[in-house]
Amino acid sequence: MNIKNTLQSFSTMTHSARQEFMLEKGDWLLQEMLTHIGTPDAELRDKLIYRTFIDLLSDDLLSTEQLQHLFDSATGNDFLYLNIGEEMTDSVFTRSFSALLVASLLAKDAELHILNDDCLQIFFQKIGRFLLLEKDTRGHVQDKGWAHSIAHGADLAATTIRHPKFDLQHAPLILHALKLVTWKDTVFVNDEEERLVNIIEALLARDYSEEALIEFVEQVFDKFEMHLVTQGYNEAFFSGRTCTLNLMKTLYIALKMNNLAPKLQNTIYGHVAKWLKLGA
């Protein structure tokens, strides 16, 4: 069977017809969807495969075994971490859409509590690696659709933090990745900052220490000073400065609008004002 034609047909089925299909051919369908999750074909990848994963999860059409298989596969080196560190190659689509799939699986597991605890804990311990190691910062890729790996990685990190079994002792690794994600020799132009800010909001929703987040912000701005001392005012400094300030301004507005973490707000405002020379 052709996966594209099958998914197009599946999208028009009734709920009962979908149930019957999944009982008969579900394992085959899921494996084909995983195999093609990173295809450069935007219609197949985004509109059919990803949308079908969401429908299957929303309609509870997956067994416990299937959910576990998807999680184990998508979090592995052949999917979420496939060739991570590469730039300008199609492997980004596999990593990026694996991140979306894992986020969706974690959101579902937050309701059902069926994924294996040991597998979850192993994943939680290394989640910070994704944003740290991902170097392909492209948003929309001509003729291939959205890559958006940084944004999808941010979605995954925020969803991971919200999972009831996530231990906040792993948060510093995520914050370390967030501290460096704005120093990838680019300036984000596809609203990545808004998605990255969700990480901080997720931590605050879990009552993560405001003092620890203040320390994180201090370290973010210490990066400016360190770069100037070691490398001076080069191109990397200005892209990193702009990208970081954009992230911090977005975070400040989000905190202000939601009346969250006033001390953290003040810390961010002081540093942003300094680097923008406000009131000078």
CSV table of C-alpha atoms in Angstrom, one decimal, residues 85-86 94 184 200 220 251 255 258:
chain,number,residue,atom,x,y,z
A,85,GLY,CA,24.6,18.9,14.5
A,86,GLU,CA,24.2,18.8,10.8
A,94,THR,CA,13.2,13.9,11.0
A,184,LYS,CA,23.9,29.7,17.0
A,200,ILE,CA,10.4,29.3,31.6
A,220,VAL,CA,22.7,34.6,30.1
A,251,LEU,CA,10.2,36.7,28.4
A,255,LEU,CA,5.9,37.6,32.7
A,258,ASN,CA,0.7,37.2,33.3
